[in-house]
PDB file of C-alpha atoms and ligand atoms in Angstrom:
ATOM      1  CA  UNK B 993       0.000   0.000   0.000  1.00  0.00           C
ATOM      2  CA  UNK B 994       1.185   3.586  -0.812  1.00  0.00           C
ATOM      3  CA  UNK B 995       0.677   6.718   1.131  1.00  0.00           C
ATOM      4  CA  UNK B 996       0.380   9.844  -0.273  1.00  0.00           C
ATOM      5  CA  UNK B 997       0.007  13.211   1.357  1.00  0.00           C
ATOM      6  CA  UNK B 998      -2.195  15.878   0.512  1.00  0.00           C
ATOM      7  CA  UNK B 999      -5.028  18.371   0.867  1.00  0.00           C
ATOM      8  CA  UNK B1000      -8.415  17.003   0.109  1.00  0.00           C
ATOM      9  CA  UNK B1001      -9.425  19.962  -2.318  1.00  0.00           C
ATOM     10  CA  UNK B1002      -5.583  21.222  -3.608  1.00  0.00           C
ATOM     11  CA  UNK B1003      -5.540  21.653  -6.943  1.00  0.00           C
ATOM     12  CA  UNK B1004      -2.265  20.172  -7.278  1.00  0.00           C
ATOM     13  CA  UNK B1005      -3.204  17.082  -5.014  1.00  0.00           C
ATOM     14  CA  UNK B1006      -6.198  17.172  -7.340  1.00  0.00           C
ATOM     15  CA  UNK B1007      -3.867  15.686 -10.057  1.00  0.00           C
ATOM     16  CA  UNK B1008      -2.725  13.270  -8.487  1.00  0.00           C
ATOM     17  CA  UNK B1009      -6.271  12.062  -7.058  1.00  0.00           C
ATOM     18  CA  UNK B1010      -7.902  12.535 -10.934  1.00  0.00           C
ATOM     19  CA  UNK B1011      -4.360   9.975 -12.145  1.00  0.00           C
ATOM     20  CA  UNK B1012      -4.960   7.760  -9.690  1.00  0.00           C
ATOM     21  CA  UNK B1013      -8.982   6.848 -10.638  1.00  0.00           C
ATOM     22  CA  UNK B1014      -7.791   7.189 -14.615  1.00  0.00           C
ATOM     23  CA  UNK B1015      -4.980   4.354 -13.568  1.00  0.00           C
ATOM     24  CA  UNK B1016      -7.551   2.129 -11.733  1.00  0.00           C
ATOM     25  CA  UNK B1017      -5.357   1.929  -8.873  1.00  0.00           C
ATOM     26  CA  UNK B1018      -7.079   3.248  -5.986  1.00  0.00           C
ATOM     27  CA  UNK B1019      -7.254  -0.087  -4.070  1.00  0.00           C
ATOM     28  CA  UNK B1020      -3.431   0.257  -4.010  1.00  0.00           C
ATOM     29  CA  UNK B1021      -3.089   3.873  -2.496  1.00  0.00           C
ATOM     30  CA  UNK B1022      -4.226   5.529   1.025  1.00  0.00           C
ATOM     31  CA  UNK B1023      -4.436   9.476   1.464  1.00  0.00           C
ATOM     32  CA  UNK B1024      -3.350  11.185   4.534  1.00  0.00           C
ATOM     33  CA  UNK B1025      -4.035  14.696   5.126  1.00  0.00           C
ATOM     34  CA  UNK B1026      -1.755  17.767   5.533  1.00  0.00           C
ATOM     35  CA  UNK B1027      -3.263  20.748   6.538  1.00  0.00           C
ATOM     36  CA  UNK B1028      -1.897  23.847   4.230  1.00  0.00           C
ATOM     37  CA  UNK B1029      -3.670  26.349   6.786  1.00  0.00           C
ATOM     38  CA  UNK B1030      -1.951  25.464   9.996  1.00  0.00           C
ATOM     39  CA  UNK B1031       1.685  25.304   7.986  1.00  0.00           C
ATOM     40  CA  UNK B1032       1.657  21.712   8.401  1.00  0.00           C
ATOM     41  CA  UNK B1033       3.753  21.708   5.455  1.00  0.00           C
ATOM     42  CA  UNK B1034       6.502  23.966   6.505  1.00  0.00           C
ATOM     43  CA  UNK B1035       7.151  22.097   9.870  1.00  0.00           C
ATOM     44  CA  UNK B1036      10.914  20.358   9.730  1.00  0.00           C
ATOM     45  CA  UNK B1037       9.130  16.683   9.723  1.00  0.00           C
ATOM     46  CA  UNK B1038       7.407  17.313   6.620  1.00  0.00           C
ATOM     47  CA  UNK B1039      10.580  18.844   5.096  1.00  0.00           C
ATOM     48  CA  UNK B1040      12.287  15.822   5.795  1.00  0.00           C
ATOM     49  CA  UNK B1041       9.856  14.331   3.220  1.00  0.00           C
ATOM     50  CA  UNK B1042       9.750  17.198   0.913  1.00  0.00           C
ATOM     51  CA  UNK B1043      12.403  19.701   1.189  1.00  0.00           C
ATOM     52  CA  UNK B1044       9.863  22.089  -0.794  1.00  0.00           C
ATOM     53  CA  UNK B1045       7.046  21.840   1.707  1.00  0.00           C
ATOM     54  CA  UNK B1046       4.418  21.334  -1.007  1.00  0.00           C
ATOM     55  CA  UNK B1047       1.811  18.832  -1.611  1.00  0.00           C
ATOM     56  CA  UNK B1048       1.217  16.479  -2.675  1.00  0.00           C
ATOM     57  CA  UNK B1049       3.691  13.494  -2.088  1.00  0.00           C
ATOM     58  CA  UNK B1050       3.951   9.754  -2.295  1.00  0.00           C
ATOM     59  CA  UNK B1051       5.558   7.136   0.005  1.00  0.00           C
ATOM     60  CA  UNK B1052       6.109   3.970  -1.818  1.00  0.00           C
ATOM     61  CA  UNK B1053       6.481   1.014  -0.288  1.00  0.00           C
ATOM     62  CA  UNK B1054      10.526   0.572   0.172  1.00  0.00           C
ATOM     63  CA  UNK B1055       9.995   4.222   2.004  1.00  0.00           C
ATOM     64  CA  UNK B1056      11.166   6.845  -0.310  1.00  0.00           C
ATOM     65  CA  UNK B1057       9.077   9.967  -0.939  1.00  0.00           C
ATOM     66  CA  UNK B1058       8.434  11.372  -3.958  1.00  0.00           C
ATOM     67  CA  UNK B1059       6.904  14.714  -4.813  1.00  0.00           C
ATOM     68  CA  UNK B1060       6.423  16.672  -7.867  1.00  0.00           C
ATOM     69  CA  UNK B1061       2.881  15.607  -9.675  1.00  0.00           C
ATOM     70  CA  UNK B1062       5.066  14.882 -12.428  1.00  0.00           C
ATOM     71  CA  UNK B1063       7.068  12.546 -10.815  1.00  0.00           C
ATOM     72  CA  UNK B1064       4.462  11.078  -9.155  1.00  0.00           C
ATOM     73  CA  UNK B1065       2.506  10.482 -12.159  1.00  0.00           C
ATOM     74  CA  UNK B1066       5.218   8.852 -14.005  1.00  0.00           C
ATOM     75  CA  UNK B1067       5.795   6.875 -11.330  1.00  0.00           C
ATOM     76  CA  UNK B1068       2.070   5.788 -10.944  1.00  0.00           C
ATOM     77  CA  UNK B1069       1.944   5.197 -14.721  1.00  0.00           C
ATOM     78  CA  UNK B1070       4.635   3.035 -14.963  1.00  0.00           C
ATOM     79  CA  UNK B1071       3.702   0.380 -12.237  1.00  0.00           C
ATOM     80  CA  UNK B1072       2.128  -0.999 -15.039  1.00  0.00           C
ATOM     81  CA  UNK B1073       4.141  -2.033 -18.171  1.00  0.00           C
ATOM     82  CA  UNK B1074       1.666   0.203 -20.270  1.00  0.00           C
ATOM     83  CA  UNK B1075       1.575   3.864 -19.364  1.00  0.00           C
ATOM     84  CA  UNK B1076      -1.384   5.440 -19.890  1.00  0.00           C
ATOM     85  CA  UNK B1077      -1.264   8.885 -19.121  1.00  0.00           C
ATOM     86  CA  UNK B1078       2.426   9.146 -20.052  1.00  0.00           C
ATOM     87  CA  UNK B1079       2.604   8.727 -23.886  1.00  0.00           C
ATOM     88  CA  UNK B1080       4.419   5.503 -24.854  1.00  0.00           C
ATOM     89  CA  UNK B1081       6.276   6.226 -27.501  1.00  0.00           C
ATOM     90  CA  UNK B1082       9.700   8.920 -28.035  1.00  0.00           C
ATOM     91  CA  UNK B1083       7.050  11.371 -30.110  1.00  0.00           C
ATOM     92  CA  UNK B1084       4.072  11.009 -27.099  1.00  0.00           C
ATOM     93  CA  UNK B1085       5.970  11.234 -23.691  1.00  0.00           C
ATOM     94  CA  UNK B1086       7.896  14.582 -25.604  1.00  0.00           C
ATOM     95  CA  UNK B1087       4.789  15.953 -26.542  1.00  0.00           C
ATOM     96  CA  UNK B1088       3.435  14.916 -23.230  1.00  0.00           C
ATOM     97  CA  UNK B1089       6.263  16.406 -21.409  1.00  0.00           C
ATOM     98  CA  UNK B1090       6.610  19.698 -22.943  1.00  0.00           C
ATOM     99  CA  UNK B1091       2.714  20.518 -22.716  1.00  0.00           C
ATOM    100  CA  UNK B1092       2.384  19.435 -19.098  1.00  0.00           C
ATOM    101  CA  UNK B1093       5.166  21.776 -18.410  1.00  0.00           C
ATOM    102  CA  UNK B1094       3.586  24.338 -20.317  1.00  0.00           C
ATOM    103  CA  UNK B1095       0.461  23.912 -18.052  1.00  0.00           C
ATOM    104  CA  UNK B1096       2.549  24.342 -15.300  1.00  0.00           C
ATOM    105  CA  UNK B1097       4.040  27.672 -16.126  1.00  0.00           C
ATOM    106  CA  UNK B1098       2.034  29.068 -18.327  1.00  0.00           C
ATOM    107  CA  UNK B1099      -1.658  28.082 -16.490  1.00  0.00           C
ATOM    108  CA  UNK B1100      -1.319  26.948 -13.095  1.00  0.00           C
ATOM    109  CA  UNK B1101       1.695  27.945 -11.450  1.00  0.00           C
ATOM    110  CA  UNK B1102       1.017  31.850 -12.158  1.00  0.00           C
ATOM    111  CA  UNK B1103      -2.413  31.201 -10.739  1.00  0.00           C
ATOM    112  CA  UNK B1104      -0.700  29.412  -7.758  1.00  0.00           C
ATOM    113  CA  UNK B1105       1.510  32.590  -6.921  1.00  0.00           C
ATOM    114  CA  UNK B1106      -1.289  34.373  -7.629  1.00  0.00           C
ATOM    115  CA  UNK B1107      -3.215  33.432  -4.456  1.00  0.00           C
ATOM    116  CA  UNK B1108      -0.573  33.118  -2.573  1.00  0.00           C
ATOM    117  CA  UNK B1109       0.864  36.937  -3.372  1.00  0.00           C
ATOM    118  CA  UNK B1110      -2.039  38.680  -3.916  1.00  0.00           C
ATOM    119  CA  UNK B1111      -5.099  36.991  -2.336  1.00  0.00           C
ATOM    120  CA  UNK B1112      -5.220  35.773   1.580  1.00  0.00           C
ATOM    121  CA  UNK B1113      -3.758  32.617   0.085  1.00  0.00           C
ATOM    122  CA  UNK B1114      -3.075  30.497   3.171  1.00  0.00           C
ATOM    123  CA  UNK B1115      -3.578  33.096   5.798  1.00  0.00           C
ATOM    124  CA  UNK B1116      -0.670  35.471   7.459  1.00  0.00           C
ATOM    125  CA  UNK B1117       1.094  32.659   9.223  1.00  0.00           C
ATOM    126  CA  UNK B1118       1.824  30.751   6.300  1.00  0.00           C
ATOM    127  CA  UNK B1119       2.268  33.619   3.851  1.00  0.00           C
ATOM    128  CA  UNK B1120       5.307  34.783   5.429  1.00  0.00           C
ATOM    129  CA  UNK B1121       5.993  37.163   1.850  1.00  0.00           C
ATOM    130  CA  UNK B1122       3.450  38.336  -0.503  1.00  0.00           C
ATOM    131  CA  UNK B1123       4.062  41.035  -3.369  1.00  0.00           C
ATOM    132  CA  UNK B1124       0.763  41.732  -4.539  1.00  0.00           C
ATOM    133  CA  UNK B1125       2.467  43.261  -7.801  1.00  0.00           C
ATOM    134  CA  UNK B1126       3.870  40.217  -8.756  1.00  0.00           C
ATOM    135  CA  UNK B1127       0.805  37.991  -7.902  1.00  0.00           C
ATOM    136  CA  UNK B1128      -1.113  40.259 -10.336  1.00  0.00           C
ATOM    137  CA  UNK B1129       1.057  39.989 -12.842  1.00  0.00           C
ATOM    138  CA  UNK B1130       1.047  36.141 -12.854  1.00  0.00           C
ATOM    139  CA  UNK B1131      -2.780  36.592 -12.913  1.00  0.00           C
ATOM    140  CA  UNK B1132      -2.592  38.303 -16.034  1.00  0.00           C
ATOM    141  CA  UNK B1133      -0.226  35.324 -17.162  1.00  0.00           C
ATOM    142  CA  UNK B1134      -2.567  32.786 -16.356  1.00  0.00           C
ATOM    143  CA  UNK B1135      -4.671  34.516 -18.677  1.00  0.00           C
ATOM    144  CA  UNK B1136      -2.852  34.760 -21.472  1.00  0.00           C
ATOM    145  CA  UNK B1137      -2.190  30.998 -20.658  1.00  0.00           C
ATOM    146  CA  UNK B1138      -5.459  30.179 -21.026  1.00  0.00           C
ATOM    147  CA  UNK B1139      -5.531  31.864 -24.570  1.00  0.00           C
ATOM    148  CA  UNK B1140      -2.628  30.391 -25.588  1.00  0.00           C
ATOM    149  CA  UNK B1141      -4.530  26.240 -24.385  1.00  0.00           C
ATOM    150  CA  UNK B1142      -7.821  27.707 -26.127  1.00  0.00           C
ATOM    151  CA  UNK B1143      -6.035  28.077 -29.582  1.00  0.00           C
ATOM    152  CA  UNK B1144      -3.802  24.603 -28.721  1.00  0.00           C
ATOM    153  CA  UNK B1145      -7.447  22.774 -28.709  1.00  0.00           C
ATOM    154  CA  UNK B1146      -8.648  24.331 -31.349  1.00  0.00           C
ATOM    155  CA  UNK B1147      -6.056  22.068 -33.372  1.00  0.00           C
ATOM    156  CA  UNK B1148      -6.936  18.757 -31.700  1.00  0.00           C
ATOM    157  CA  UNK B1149      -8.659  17.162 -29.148  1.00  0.00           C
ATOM    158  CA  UNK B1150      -6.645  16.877 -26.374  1.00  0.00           C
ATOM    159  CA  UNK B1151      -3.884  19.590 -24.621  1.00  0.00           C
ATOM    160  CA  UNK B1152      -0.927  17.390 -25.999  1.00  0.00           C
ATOM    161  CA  UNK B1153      -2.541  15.638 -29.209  1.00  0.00           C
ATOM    162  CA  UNK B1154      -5.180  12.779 -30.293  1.00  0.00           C
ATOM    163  CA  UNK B1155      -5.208  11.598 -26.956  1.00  0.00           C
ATOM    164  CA  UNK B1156      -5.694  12.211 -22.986  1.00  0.00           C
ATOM    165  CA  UNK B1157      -2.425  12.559 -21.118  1.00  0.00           C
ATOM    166  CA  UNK B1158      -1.285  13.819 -18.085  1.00  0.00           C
ATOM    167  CA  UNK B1159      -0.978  17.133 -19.637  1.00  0.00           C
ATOM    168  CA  UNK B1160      -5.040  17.393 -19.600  1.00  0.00           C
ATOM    169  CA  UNK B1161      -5.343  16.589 -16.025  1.00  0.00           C
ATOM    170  CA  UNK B1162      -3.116  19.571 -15.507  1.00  0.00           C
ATOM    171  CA  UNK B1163      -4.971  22.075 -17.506  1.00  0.00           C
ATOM    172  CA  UNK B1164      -8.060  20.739 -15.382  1.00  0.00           C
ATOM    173  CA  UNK B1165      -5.926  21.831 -11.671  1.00  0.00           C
ATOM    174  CA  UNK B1166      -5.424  24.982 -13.377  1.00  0.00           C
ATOM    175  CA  UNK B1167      -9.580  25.416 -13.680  1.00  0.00           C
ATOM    176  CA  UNK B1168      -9.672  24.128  -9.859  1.00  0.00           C
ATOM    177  CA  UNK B1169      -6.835  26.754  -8.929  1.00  0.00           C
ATOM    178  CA  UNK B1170      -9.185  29.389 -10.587  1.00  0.00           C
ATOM    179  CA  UNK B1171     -12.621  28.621  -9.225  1.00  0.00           C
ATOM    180  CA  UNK B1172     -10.843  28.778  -5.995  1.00  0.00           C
ATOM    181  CA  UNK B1173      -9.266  31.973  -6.609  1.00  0.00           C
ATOM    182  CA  UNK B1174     -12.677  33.285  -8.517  1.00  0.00           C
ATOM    183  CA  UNK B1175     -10.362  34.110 -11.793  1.00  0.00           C
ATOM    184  CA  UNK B1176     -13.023  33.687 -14.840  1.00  0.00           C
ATOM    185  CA  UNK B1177     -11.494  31.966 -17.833  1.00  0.00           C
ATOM    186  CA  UNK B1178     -13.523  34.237 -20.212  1.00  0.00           C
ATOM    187  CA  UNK B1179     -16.339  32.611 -21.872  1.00  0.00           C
ATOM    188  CA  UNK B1180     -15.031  33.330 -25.545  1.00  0.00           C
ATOM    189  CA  UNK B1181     -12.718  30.543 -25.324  1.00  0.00           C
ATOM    190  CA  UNK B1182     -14.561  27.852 -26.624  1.00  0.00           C
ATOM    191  CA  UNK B1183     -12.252  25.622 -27.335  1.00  0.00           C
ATOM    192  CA  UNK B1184     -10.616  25.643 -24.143  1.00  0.00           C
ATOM    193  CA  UNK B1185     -14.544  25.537 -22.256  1.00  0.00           C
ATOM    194  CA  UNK B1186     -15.673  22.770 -24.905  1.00  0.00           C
ATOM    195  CA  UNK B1187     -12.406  20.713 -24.287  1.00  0.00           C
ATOM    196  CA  UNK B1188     -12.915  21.666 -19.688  1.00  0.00           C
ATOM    197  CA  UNK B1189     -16.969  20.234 -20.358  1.00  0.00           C
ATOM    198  CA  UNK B1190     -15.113  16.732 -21.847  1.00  0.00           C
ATOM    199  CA  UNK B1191     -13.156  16.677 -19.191  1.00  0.00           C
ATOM    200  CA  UNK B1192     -15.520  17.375 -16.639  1.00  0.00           C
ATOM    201  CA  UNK B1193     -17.351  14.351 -18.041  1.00  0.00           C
ATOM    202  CA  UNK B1194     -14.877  12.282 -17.582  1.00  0.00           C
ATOM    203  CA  UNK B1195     -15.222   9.657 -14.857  1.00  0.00           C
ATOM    204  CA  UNK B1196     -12.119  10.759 -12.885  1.00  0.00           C
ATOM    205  CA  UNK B1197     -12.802  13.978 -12.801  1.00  0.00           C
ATOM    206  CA  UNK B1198     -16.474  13.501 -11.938  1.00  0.00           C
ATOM    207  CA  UNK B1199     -14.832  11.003  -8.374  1.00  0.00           C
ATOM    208  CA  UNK B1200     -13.133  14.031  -7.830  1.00  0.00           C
ATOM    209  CA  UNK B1201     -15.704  15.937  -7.856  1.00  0.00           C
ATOM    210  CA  UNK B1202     -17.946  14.263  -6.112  1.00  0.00           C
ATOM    211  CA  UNK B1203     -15.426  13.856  -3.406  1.00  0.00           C
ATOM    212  CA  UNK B1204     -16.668  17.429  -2.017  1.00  0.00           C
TER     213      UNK B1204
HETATM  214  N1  LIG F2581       5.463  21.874  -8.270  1.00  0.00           N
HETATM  215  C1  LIG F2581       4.683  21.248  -7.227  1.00  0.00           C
HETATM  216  C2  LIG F2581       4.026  19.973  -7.751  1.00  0.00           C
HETATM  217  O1  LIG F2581       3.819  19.872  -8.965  1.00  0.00           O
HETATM  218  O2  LIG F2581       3.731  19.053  -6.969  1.00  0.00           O
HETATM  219  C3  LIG F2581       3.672  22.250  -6.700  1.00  0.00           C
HETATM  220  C4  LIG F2581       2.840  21.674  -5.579  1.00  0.00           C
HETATM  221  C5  LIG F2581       2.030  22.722  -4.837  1.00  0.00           C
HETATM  222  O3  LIG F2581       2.197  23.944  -4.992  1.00  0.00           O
HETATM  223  N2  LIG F2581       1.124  22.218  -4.003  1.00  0.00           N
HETATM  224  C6  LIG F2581       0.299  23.063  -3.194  1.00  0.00           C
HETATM  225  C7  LIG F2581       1.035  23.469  -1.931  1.00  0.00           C
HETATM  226  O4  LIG F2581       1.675  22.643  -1.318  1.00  0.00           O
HETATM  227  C8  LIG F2581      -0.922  22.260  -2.749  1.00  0.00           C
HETATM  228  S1  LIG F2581      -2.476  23.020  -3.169  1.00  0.00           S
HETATM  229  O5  LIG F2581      -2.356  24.459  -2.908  1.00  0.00           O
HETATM  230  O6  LIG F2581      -2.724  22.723  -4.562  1.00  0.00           O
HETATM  231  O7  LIG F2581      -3.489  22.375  -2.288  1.00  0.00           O
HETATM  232  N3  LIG F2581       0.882  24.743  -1.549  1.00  0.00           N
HETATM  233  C9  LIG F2581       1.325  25.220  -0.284  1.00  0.00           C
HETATM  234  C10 LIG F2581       2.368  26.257  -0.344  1.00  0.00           C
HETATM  235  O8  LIG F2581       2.611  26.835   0.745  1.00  0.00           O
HETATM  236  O9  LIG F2581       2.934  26.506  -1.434  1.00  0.00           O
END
């Protein structure tokens, strides 16, 4: 049995939740909650799992932790001999790679530092620095982000070709992230809200969902 650690609604643990139903392999992995709003994170014993204090993160069974989504969906992906989520050939896991990335610093991450700089984010005795500047900024990144995924899927189905990858499931944190933070991905990009509705069909993303 694997542990991982997280925060039931995260948009980042979301990821990792959404990969895990999409694998099949919930039978295989127990969750065990960190509370971001008491700094549960940033205490020294959770450093020693995850020297960047984030969530989530997996224990495997021989002990080692692993954090990173990205990691931890590779490594989820490969426990069986066909990757799923991944890509599985050279051409896939490239594509894969280099659009999950892109959802990561083009999408979610700026809305990440968003809350955190110029929101409440976790409250003041997490939040040790904020620049509000900066966490605007980002905002407005996010944005253009989210133009830049709406013209991607107006080429093909999914965010990294003819097929679901890890790279949607991290466009789909990046809606979490901004329902949470109230940013509105404007409502002429119908690609990008044609490709979220699929998504939002999707069985995974419906368990999460449900979750509440
Ligand atoms: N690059 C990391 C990853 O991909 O795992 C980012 C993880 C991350 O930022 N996780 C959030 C976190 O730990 C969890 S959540 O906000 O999505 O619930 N944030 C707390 C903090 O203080 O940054």
């Amino acid at each position: 049995m694997m542990t991982i650690c997280d925060f039931n609604r995260g948009p980042y643990p979301a990821r990792i939740r959404i990969a895990v139903v999409e694998l099949g392999i919930q039978e295989k992995v127990r969750f065990v909650e960190v509370d971001l709003r008491t700094g549960a994170h940033k205490k020294p014993e959770f450093l020693e799992k995850n020297y960047s204090g984030t969530l989530p993160v997996l224990e495997i069974e021989d002990g080692t932790f692993l954090a990173e989504c990205t990691a931890i969906t590779e490594y989820l992906d490969h426990l069986d001999p066909s990757p799923q989520l991944t890509g599985a050939t050279a051409r896939e896991r490239g594509m894969i790679h280099m659009m999950n990335k892109r959802a990561e610093i083009e999408f979610l991450d700026p809305i990440s530092v968003y809350f955190h700089h110029a929101t409440p984010g976790l409250g003041p005795d997490v939040e040790v620095y904020q620049n509000a500047e900066w966490g605007e900024h980002m905002r407005d990144k996010a944005l253009r982000g989210a133009r830049y995924f709406d013209k991607v899927l107006s080429t093909r189905p999914y965010v990294a070709g003819q097929s679901f990858s890890m790279a949607d499931i991290t466009v789909v944190a990046a809606f979490v992230f901004a329902a949470i933070v109230k940013l509105e991905i404007p409502t002429h990009l119908c690609h990008l809200h044609e490709w979220h509705e699929r998504m939002l069909a999707r069985p995974s993303v419906q368990a999460w969902r449900d979750m509440g």
